[in-house]
CSV table of C-alpha atoms in Angstrom, one decimal:
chain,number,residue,atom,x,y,z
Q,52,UNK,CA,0.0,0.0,0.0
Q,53,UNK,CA,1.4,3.3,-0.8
Q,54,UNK,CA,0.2,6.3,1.2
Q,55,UNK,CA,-1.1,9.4,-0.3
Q,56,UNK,CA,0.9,12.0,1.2
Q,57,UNK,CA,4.2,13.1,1.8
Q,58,UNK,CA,6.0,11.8,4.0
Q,59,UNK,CA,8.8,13.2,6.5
Q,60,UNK,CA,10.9,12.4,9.2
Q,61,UNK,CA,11.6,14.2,13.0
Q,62,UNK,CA,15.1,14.1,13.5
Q,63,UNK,CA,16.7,12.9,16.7
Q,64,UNK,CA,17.9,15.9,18.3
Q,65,UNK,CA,16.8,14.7,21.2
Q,66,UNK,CA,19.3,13.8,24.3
Q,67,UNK,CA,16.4,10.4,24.9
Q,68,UNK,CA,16.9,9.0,21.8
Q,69,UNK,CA,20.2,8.6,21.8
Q,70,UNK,CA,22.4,5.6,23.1
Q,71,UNK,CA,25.9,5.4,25.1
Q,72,UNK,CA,28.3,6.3,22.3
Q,73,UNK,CA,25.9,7.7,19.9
Q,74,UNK,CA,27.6,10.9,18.2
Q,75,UNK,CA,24.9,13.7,17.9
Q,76,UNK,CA,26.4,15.1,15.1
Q,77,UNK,CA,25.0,11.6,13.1
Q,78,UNK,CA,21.6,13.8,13.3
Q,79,UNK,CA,22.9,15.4,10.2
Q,80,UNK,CA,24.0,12.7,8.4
Q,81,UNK,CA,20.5,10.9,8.9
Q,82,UNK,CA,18.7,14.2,7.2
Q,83,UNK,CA,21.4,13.2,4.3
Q,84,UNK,CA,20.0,9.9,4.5
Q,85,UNK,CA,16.2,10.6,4.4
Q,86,UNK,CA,16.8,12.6,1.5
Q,87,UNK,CA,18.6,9.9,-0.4
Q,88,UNK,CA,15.8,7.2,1.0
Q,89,UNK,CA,13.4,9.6,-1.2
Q,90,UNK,CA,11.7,11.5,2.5
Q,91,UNK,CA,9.9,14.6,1.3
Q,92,UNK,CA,11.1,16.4,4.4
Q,93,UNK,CA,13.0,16.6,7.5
Q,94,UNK,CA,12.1,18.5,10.8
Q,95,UNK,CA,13.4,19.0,14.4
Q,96,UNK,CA,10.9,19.9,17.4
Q,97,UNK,CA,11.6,22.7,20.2
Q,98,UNK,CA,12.1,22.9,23.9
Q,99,UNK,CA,14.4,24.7,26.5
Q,100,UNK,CA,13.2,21.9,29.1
Q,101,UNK,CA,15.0,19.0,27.9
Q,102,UNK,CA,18.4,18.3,26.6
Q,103,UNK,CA,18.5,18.3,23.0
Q,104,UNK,CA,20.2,20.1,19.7
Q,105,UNK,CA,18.6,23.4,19.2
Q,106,UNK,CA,15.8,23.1,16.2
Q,107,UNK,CA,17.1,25.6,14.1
Q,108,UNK,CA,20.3,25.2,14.7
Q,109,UNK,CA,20.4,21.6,13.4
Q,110,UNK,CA,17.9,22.7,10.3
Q,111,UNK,CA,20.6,25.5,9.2
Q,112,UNK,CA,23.1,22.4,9.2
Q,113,UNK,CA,20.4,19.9,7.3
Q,114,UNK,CA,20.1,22.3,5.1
Q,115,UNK,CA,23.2,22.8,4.1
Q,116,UNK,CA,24.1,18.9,3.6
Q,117,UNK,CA,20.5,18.8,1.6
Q,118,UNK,CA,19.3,20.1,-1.6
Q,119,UNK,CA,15.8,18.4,-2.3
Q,120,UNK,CA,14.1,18.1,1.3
Q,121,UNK,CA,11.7,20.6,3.0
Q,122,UNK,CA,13.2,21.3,6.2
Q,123,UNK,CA,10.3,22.4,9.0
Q,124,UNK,CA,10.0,22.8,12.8
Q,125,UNK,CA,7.4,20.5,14.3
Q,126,UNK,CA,6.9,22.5,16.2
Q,127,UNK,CA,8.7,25.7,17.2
Q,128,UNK,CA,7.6,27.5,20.4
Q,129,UNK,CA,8.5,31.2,19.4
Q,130,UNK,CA,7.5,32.5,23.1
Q,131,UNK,CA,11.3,31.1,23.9
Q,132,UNK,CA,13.0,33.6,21.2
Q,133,UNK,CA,12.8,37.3,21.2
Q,134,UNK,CA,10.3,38.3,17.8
Q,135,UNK,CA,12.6,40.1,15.6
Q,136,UNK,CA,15.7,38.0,16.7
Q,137,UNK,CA,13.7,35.3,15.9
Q,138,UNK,CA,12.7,37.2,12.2
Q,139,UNK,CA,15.9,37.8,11.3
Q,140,UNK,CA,16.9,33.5,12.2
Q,141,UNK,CA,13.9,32.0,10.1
Q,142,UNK,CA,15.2,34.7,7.3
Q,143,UNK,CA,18.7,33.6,7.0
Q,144,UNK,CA,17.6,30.1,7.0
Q,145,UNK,CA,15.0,30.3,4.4
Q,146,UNK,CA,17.6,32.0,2.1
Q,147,UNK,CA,20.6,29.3,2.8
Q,148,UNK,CA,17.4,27.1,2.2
Q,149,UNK,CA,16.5,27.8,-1.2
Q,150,UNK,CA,13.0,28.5,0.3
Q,151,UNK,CA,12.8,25.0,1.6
Q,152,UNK,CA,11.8,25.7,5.3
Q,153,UNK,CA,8.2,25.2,7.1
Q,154,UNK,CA,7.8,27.0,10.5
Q,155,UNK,CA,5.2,25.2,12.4
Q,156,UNK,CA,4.9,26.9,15.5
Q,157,UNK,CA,2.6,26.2,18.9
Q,158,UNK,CA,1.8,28.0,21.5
Q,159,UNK,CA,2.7,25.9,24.4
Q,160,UNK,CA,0.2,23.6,26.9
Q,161,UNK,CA,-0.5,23.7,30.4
Q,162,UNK,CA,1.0,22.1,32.5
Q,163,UNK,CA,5.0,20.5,32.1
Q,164,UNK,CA,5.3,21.6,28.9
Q,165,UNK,CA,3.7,24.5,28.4
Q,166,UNK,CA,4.3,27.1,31.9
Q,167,UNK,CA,8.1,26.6,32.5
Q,168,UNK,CA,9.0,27.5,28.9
Q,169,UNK,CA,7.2,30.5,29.5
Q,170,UNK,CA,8.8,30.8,33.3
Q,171,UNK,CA,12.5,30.2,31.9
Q,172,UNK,CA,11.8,32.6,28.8
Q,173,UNK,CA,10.7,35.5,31.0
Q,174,UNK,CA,7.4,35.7,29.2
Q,175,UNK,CA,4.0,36.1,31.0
Q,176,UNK,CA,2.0,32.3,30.4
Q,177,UNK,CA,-1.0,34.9,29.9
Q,178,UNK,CA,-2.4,35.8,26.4
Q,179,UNK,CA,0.0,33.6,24.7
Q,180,UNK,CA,-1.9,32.4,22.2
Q,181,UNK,CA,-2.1,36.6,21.2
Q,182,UNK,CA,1.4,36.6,21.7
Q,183,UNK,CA,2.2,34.1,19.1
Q,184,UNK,CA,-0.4,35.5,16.5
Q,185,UNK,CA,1.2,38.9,16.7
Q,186,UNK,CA,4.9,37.3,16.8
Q,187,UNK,CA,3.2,35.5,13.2
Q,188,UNK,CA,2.2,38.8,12.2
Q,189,UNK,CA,5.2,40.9,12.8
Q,190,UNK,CA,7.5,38.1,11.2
Q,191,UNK,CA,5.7,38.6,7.9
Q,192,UNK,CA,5.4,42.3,7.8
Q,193,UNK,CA,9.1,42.4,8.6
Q,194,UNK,CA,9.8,39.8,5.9
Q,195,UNK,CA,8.0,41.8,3.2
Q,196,UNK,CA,9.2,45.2,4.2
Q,197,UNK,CA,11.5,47.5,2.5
Q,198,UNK,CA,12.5,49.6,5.5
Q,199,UNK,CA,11.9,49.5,9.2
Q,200,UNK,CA,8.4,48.5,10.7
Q,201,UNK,CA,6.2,49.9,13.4
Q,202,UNK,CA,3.9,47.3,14.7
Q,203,UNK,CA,1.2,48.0,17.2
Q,204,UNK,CA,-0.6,45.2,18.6
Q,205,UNK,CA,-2.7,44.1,21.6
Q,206,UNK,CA,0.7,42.5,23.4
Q,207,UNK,CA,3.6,43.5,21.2
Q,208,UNK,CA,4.6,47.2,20.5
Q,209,UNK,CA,6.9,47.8,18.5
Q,210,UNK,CA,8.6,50.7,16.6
Q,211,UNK,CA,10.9,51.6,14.0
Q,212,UNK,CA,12.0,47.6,13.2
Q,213,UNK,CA,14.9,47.4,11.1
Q,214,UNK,CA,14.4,45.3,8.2
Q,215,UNK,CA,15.8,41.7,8.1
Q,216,UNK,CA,17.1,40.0,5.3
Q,217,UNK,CA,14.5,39.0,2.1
Q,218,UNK,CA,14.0,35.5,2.7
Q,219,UNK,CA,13.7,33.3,-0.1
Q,220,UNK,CA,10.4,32.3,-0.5
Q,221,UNK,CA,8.5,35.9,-1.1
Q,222,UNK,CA,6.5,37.3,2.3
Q,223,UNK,CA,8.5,34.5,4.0
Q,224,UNK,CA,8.1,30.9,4.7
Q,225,UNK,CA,4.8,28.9,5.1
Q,226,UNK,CA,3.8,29.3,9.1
Q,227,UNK,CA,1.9,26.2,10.0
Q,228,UNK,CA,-0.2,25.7,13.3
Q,229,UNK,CA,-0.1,23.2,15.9
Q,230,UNK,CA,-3.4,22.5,18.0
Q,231,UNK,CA,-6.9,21.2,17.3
Q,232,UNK,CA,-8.6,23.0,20.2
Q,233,UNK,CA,-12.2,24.9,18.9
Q,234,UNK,CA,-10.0,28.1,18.7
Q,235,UNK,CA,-7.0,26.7,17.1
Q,236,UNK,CA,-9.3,25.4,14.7
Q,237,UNK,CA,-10.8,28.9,13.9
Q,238,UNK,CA,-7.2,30.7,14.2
Q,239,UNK,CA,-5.8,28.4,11.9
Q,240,UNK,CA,-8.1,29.1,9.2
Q,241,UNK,CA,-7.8,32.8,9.7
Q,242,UNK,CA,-4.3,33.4,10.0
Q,243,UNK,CA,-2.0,30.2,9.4
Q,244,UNK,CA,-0.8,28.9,6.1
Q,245,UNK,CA,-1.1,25.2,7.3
Q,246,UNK,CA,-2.4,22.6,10.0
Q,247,UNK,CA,-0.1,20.4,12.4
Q,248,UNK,CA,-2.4,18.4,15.0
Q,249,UNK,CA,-1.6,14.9,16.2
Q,250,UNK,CA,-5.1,14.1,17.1
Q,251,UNK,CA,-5.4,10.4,17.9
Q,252,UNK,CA,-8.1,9.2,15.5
Q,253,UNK,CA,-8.3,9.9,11.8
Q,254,UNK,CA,-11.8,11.0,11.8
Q,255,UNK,CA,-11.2,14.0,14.2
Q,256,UNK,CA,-8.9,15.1,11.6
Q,257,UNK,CA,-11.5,15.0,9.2
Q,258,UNK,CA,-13.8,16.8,11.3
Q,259,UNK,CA,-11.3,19.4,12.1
Q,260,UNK,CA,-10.1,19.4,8.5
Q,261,UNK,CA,-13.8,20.3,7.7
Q,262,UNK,CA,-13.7,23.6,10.4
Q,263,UNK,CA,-10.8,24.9,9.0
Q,264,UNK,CA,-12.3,24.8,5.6
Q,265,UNK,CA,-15.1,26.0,6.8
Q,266,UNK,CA,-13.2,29.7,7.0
Q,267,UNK,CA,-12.9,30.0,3.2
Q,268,UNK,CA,-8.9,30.0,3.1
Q,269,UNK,CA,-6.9,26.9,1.9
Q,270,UNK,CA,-4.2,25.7,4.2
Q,271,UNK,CA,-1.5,22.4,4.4
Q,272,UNK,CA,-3.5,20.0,5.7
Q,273,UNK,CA,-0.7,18.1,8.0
Q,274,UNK,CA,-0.3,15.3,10.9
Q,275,UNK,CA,2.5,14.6,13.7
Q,276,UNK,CA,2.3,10.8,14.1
Q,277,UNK,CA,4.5,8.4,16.4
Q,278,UNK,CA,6.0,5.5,14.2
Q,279,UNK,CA,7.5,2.2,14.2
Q,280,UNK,CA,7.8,-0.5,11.7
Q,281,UNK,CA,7.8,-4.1,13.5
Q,282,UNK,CA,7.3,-7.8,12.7
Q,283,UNK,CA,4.1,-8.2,14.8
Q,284,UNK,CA,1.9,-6.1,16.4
Q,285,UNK,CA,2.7,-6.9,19.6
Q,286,UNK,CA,6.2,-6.3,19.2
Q,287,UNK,CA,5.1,-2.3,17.9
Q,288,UNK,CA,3.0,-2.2,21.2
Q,289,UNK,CA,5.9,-2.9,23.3
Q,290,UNK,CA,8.3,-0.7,21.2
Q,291,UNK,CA,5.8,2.3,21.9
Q,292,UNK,CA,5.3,1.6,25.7
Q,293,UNK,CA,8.9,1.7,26.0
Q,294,UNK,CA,8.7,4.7,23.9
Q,295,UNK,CA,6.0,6.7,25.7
Q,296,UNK,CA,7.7,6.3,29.0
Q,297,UNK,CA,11.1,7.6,28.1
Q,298,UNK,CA,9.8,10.6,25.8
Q,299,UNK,CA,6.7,11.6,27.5
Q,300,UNK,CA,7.2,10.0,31.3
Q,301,UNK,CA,3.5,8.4,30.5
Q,302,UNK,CA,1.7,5.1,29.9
Q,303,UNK,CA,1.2,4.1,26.0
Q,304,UNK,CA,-2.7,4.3,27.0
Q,305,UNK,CA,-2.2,8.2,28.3
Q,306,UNK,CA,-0.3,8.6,25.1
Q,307,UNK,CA,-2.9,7.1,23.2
Q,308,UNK,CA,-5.6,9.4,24.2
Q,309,UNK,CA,-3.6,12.7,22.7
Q,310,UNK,CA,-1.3,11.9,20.3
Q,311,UNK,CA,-1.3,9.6,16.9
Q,312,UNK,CA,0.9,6.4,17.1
Q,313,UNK,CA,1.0,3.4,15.6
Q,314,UNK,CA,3.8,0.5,15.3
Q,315,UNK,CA,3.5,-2.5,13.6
Q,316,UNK,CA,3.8,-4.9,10.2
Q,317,UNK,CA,4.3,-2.2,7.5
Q,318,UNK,CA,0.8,-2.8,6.0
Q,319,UNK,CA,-0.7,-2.4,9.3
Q,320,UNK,CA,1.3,1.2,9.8
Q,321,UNK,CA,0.4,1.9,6.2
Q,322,UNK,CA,-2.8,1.3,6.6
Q,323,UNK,CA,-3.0,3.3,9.6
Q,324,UNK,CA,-1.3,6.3,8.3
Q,325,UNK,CA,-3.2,6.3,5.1
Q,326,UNK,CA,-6.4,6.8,6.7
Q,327,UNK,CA,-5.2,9.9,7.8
Q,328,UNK,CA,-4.2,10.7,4.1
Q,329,UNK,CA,-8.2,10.0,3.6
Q,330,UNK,CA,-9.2,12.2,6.0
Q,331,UNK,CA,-7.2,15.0,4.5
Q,332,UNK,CA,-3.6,14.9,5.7
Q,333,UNK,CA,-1.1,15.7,2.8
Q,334,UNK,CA,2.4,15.7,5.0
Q,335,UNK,CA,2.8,13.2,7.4
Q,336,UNK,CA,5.3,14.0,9.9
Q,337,UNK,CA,6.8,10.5,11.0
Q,338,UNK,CA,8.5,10.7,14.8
Q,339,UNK,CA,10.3,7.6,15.1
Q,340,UNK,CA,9.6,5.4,17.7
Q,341,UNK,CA,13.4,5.0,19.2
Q,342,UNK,CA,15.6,5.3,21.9
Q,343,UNK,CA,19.3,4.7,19.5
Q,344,UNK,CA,20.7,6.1,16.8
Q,345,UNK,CA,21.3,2.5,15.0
Q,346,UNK,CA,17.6,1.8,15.9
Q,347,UNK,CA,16.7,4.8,14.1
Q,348,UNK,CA,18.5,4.4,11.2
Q,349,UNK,CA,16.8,1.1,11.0
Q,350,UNK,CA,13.6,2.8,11.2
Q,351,UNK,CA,14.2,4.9,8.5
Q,352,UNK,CA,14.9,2.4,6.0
Q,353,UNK,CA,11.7,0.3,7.0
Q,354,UNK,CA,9.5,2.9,6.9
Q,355,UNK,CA,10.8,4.3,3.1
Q,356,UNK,CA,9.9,0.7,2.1
Protein backbone atom coordinates (compact mmCIF):
# COMPACT_ATOMS: atom_id res chain seq x y z
CA UNK A 1 0.00 0.00 0.00
CA UNK A 2 1.40 3.31 -0.82
CA UNK A 3 0.23 6.34 1.23
CA UNK A 4 -1.07 9.36 -0.33
CA UNK A 5 0.88 12.03 1.21
CA UNK A 6 4.16 13.09 1.77
CA UNK A 7 6.00 11.75 4.03
CA UNK A 8 8.85 13.20 6.47
CA UNK A 9 10.92 12.37 9.24
CA UNK A 10 11.63 14.21 13.03
CA UNK A 11 15.11 14.13 13.50
CA UNK A 12 16.66 12.94 16.73
CA UNK A 13 17.87 15.94 18.29
CA UNK A 14 16.83 14.72 21.17
CA UNK A 15 19.27 13.82 24.30
CA UNK A 16 16.35 10.42 24.85
CA UNK A 17 16.89 9.01 21.77
CA UNK A 18 20.24 8.65 21.81
CA UNK A 19 22.40 5.57 23.07
CA UNK A 20 25.93 5.38 25.07
CA UNK A 21 28.28 6.30 22.32
CA UNK A 22 25.93 7.71 19.87
CA UNK A 23 27.57 10.85 18.18
CA UNK A 24 24.94 13.71 17.93
CA UNK A 25 26.38 15.10 15.13
CA UNK A 26 24.96 11.63 13.10
CA UNK A 27 21.61 13.83 13.25
CA UNK A 28 22.87 15.39 10.21
CA UNK A 29 23.99 12.75 8.35
CA UNK A 30 20.48 10.93 8.92
CA UNK A 31 18.66 14.18 7.17
CA UNK A 32 21.38 13.25 4.26
CA UNK A 33 20.00 9.87 4.47
CA UNK A 34 16.17 10.57 4.45
CA UNK A 35 16.79 12.59 1.51
CA UNK A 36 18.57 9.92 -0.38
CA UNK A 37 15.79 7.21 1.00
CA UNK A 38 13.45 9.56 -1.22
CA UNK A 39 11.71 11.52 2.53
CA UNK A 40 9.92 14.61 1.32
CA UNK A 41 11.10 16.42 4.37
CA UNK A 42 13.05 16.64 7.53
CA UNK A 43 12.13 18.47 10.84
CA UNK A 44 13.40 19.02 14.36
CA UNK A 45 10.88 19.91 17.36
CA UNK A 46 11.56 22.75 20.25
CA UNK A 47 12.15 22.89 23.91
CA UNK A 48 14.41 24.65 26.47
CA UNK A 49 13.18 21.87 29.14
CA UNK A 50 14.96 18.97 27.87
CA UNK A 51 18.43 18.29 26.60
CA UNK A 52 18.53 18.35 22.97
CA UNK A 53 20.22 20.15 19.66
CA UNK A 54 18.60 23.44 19.19
CA UNK A 55 15.83 23.05 16.15
CA UNK A 56 17.14 25.59 14.11
CA UNK A 57 20.27 25.17 14.72
CA UNK A 58 20.38 21.55 13.36
CA UNK A 59 17.92 22.66 10.28
CA UNK A 60 20.62 25.46 9.23
CA UNK A 61 23.15 22.36 9.17
CA UNK A 62 20.43 19.88 7.32
CA UNK A 63 20.11 22.26 5.13
CA UNK A 64 23.17 22.78 4.13
CA UNK A 65 24.05 18.86 3.63
CA UNK A 66 20.54 18.79 1.60
CA UNK A 67 19.33 20.05 -1.57
CA UNK A 68 15.77 18.36 -2.26
CA UNK A 69 14.07 18.10 1.29
CA UNK A 70 11.67 20.60 2.96
CA UNK A 71 13.22 21.29 6.18
CA UNK A 72 10.29 22.42 9.01
CA UNK A 73 9.97 22.78 12.80
CA UNK A 74 7.39 20.48 14.28
CA UNK A 75 6.89 22.45 16.15
CA UNK A 76 8.72 25.66 17.24
CA UNK A 77 7.64 27.55 20.36
CA UNK A 78 8.47 31.18 19.45
CA UNK A 79 7.47 32.50 23.11
CA UNK A 80 11.33 31.09 23.87
CA UNK A 81 12.98 33.55 21.19
CA UNK A 82 12.82 37.26 21.20
CA UNK A 83 10.31 38.30 17.78
CA UNK A 84 12.59 40.09 15.61
CA UNK A 85 15.72 38.04 16.70
CA UNK A 86 13.71 35.28 15.92
CA UNK A 87 12.66 37.16 12.22
CA UNK A 88 15.87 37.79 11.30
CA UNK A 89 16.89 33.50 12.23
CA UNK A 90 13.90 31.95 10.14
CA UNK A 91 15.16 34.67 7.28
CA UNK A 92 18.70 33.59 7.00
CA UNK A 93 17.60 30.13 7.02
CA UNK A 94 14.98 30.29 4.41
CA UNK A 95 17.64 32.00 2.15
CA UNK A 96 20.58 29.27 2.77
CA UNK A 97 17.44 27.08 2.21
CA UNK A 98 16.46 27.79 -1.17
CA UNK A 99 13.03 28.47 0.32
CA UNK A 100 12.84 24.95 1.57
CA UNK A 101 11.82 25.74 5.34
CA UNK A 102 8.24 25.24 7.08
CA UNK A 103 7.77 26.99 10.51
CA UNK A 104 5.19 25.16 12.43
CA UNK A 105 4.94 26.94 15.47
CA UNK A 106 2.60 26.21 18.85
CA UNK A 107 1.80 27.97 21.54
CA UNK A 108 2.70 25.92 24.45
CA UNK A 109 0.16 23.61 26.94
CA UNK A 110 -0.54 23.71 30.40
CA UNK A 111 1.02 22.11 32.45
CA UNK A 112 5.02 20.51 32.12
CA UNK A 113 5.29 21.61 28.89
CA UNK A 114 3.69 24.52 28.37
CA UNK A 115 4.26 27.10 31.88
CA UNK A 116 8.07 26.63 32.48
CA UNK A 117 9.02 27.52 28.87
CA UNK A 118 7.23 30.49 29.52
CA UNK A 119 8.84 30.82 33.30
CA UNK A 120 12.47 30.22 31.87
CA UNK A 121 11.82 32.60 28.75
CA UNK A 122 10.70 35.48 30.95
CA UNK A 123 7.42 35.75 29.18
CA UNK A 124 4.04 36.05 31.01
CA UNK A 125 1.95 32.25 30.42
CA UNK A 126 -0.96 34.94 29.88
CA UNK A 127 -2.35 35.85 26.42
CA UNK A 128 0.01 33.62 24.74
CA UNK A 129 -1.93 32.36 22.18
CA UNK A 130 -2.14 36.62 21.19
CA UNK A 131 1.42 36.61 21.69
CA UNK A 132 2.18 34.06 19.13
CA UNK A 133 -0.39 35.47 16.51
CA UNK A 134 1.15 38.91 16.69
CA UNK A 135 4.85 37.25 16.82
CA UNK A 136 3.17 35.55 13.22
CA UNK A 137 2.20 38.84 12.17
CA UNK A 138 5.24 40.91 12.81
CA UNK A 139 7.46 38.11 11.17
CA UNK A 140 5.70 38.57 7.95
CA UNK A 141 5.37 42.27 7.82
CA UNK A 142 9.14 42.40 8.58
CA UNK A 143 9.75 39.82 5.87
CA UNK A 144 7.98 41.79 3.19
CA UNK A 145 9.23 45.16 4.24
CA UNK A 146 11.52 47.54 2.46
CA UNK A 147 12.54 49.63 5.53
CA UNK A 148 11.90 49.49 9.17
CA UNK A 149 8.43 48.55 10.73
CA UNK A 150 6.17 49.90 13.35
CA UNK A 151 3.94 47.35 14.72
CA UNK A 152 1.18 48.02 17.19
CA UNK A 153 -0.62 45.16 18.65
CA UNK A 154 -2.69 44.10 21.63
CA UNK A 155 0.71 42.45 23.35
CA UNK A 156 3.60 43.49 21.17
CA UNK A 157 4.56 47.20 20.45
CA UNK A 158 6.94 47.83 18.49
CA UNK A 159 8.63 50.75 16.62
CA UNK A 160 10.88 51.61 13.98
CA UNK A 161 12.03 47.59 13.25
CA UNK A 162 14.92 47.37 11.11
CA UNK A 163 14.37 45.26 8.19
CA UNK A 164 15.77 41.71 8.07
CA UNK A 165 17.11 39.99 5.25
CA UNK A 166 14.55 39.05 2.05
CA UNK A 167 13.98 35.51 2.73
CA UNK A 168 13.71 33.25 -0.09
CA UNK A 169 10.42 32.32 -0.53
CA UNK A 170 8.48 35.93 -1.15
CA UNK A 171 6.47 37.34 2.31
CA UNK A 172 8.46 34.45 3.97
CA UNK A 173 8.10 30.86 4.67
CA UNK A 174 4.78 28.94 5.11
CA UNK A 175 3.76 29.31 9.08
CA UNK A 176 1.85 26.25 10.02
CA UNK A 177 -0.23 25.66 13.27
CA UNK A 178 -0.09 23.22 15.88
CA UNK A 179 -3.43 22.49 17.95
CA UNK A 180 -6.87 21.15 17.30
CA UNK A 181 -8.64 23.04 20.20
CA UNK A 182 -12.20 24.89 18.86
CA UNK A 183 -10.02 28.11 18.74
CA UNK A 184 -6.98 26.67 17.07
CA UNK A 185 -9.29 25.35 14.74
CA UNK A 186 -10.79 28.95 13.88
CA UNK A 187 -7.18 30.74 14.18
CA UNK A 188 -5.83 28.40 11.87
CA UNK A 189 -8.11 29.07 9.18
CA UNK A 190 -7.85 32.81 9.69
CA UNK A 191 -4.28 33.39 10.04
CA UNK A 192 -1.97 30.18 9.42
CA UNK A 193 -0.78 28.94 6.06
CA UNK A 194 -1.07 25.16 7.29
CA UNK A 195 -2.43 22.57 10.03
CA UNK A 196 -0.07 20.41 12.41
CA UNK A 197 -2.35 18.44 15.00
CA UNK A 198 -1.56 14.87 16.24
CA UNK A 199 -5.10 14.12 17.11
CA UNK A 200 -5.41 10.44 17.87
CA UNK A 201 -8.07 9.18 15.50
CA UNK A 202 -8.26 9.86 11.79
CA UNK A 203 -11.82 11.04 11.85
CA UNK A 204 -11.25 13.96 14.23
CA UNK A 205 -8.85 15.07 11.64
CA UNK A 206 -11.48 15.00 9.21
CA UNK A 207 -13.75 16.82 11.31
CA UNK A 208 -11.27 19.44 12.10
CA UNK A 209 -10.08 19.42 8.50
CA UNK A 210 -13.79 20.32 7.73
CA UNK A 211 -13.75 23.64 10.43
CA UNK A 212 -10.78 24.93 8.99
CA UNK A 213 -12.27 24.81 5.65
CA UNK A 214 -15.15 26.05 6.82
CA UNK A 215 -13.17 29.68 7.03
CA UNK A 216 -12.86 29.97 3.17
CA UNK A 217 -8.92 29.97 3.09
CA UNK A 218 -6.92 26.93 1.89
CA UNK A 219 -4.24 25.66 4.21
CA UNK A 220 -1.50 22.41 4.39
CA UNK A 221 -3.50 19.97 5.71
CA UNK A 222 -0.70 18.15 7.98
CA UNK A 223 -0.34 15.31 10.87
CA UNK A 224 2.51 14.65 13.68
CA UNK A 225 2.34 10.77 14.12
CA UNK A 226 4.49 8.39 16.38
CA UNK A 227 5.97 5.51 14.18
CA UNK A 228 7.53 2.25 14.19
CA UNK A 229 7.79 -0.51 11.73
CA UNK A 230 7.78 -4.06 13.53
CA UNK A 231 7.33 -7.85 12.67
CA UNK A 232 4.12 -8.17 14.79
CA UNK A 233 1.87 -6.11 16.39
CA UNK A 234 2.72 -6.90 19.64
CA UNK A 235 6.21 -6.28 19.16
CA UNK A 236 5.08 -2.28 17.92
CA UNK A 237 3.00 -2.18 21.17
CA UNK A 238 5.90 -2.95 23.34
CA UNK A 239 8.35 -0.67 21.15
CA UNK A 240 5.78 2.27 21.88
CA UNK A 241 5.31 1.65 25.70
CA UNK A 242 8.94 1.70 25.99
CA UNK A 243 8.71 4.73 23.91
CA UNK A 244 5.98 6.66 25.67
CA UNK A 245 7.74 6.28 28.97
CA UNK A 246 11.14 7.60 28.14
CA UNK A 247 9.75 10.56 25.82
CA UNK A 248 6.68 11.61 27.48
CA UNK A 249 7.23 10.01 31.30
CA UNK A 250 3.50 8.40 30.48
CA UNK A 251 1.71 5.13 29.94
CA UNK A 252 1.19 4.07 26.04
CA UNK A 253 -2.66 4.27 27.02
CA UNK A 254 -2.21 8.16 28.28
CA UNK A 255 -0.35 8.59 25.10
CA UNK A 256 -2.88 7.14 23.21
CA UNK A 257 -5.55 9.41 24.18
CA UNK A 258 -3.59 12.71 22.74
CA UNK A 259 -1.26 11.90 20.30
CA UNK A 260 -1.26 9.56 16.91
CA UNK A 261 0.94 6.39 17.05
CA UNK A 262 0.95 3.39 15.60
CA UNK A 263 3.85 0.49 15.27
CA UNK A 264 3.53 -2.54 13.60
CA UNK A 265 3.81 -4.85 10.23
CA UNK A 266 4.33 -2.22 7.47
CA UNK A 267 0.81 -2.81 5.96
CA UNK A 268 -0.66 -2.43 9.32
CA UNK A 269 1.30 1.20 9.81
CA UNK A 270 0.42 1.90 6.16
CA UNK A 271 -2.79 1.32 6.61
CA UNK A 272 -2.95 3.33 9.61
CA UNK A 273 -1.34 6.35 8.26
CA UNK A 274 -3.16 6.27 5.11
CA UNK A 275 -6.41 6.79 6.71
CA UNK A 276 -5.19 9.94 7.84
CA UNK A 277 -4.16 10.73 4.12
CA UNK A 278 -8.23 9.97 3.64
CA UNK A 279 -9.18 12.23 6.00
CA UNK A 280 -7.25 15.04 4.46
CA UNK A 281 -3.64 14.95 5.75
CA UNK A 282 -1.06 15.72 2.79
CA UNK A 283 2.36 15.70 5.04
CA UNK A 284 2.79 13.17 7.43
CA UNK A 285 5.28 13.97 9.88
CA UNK A 286 6.77 10.47 11.02
CA UNK A 287 8.52 10.71 14.84
CA UNK A 288 10.29 7.62 15.07
CA UNK A 289 9.57 5.38 17.72
CA UNK A 290 13.39 4.95 19.16
CA UNK A 291 15.62 5.32 21.86
CA UNK A 292 19.26 4.75 19.54
CA UNK A 293 20.70 6.08 16.78
CA UNK A 294 21.26 2.51 15.03
CA UNK A 295 17.60 1.85 15.87
CA UNK A 296 16.72 4.81 14.12
CA UNK A 297 18.53 4.41 11.19
CA UNK A 298 16.77 1.09 10.99
CA UNK A 299 13.59 2.78 11.15
CA UNK A 300 14.24 4.93 8.55
CA UNK A 301 14.91 2.36 6.04
CA UNK A 302 11.66 0.29 6.99
CA UNK A 303 9.53 2.92 6.88
CA UNK A 304 10.77 4.34 3.14
CA UNK A 305 9.92 0.69 2.10
Amino acid sequence: MDVNAKVGVLLPTVQTQWETGDDPREAVDLAVEAEALGYDSVWANDSILTPRIEALTVLTAAAARTERVTVGTATLIPVTRRPVNAAHTLASLDVLSGGRLVVGVGAGFPGRFGRPLHRWSEVPWERRFARLDETVALWRRMWSADGPVTFHGDVLRLDDVPPTVRPHTPGGPPIWLGGSTPAALERTGRLYDGWLPYPPRADDYAAGLKTIRESGREVTPALFVSVAVTDTVAAGEERLRAYARTNYGMDLDNLRQIQAVVAGPRSYVAEYLQSYAEAGARHLICRLATTGLGEYRNQLKLLAQ
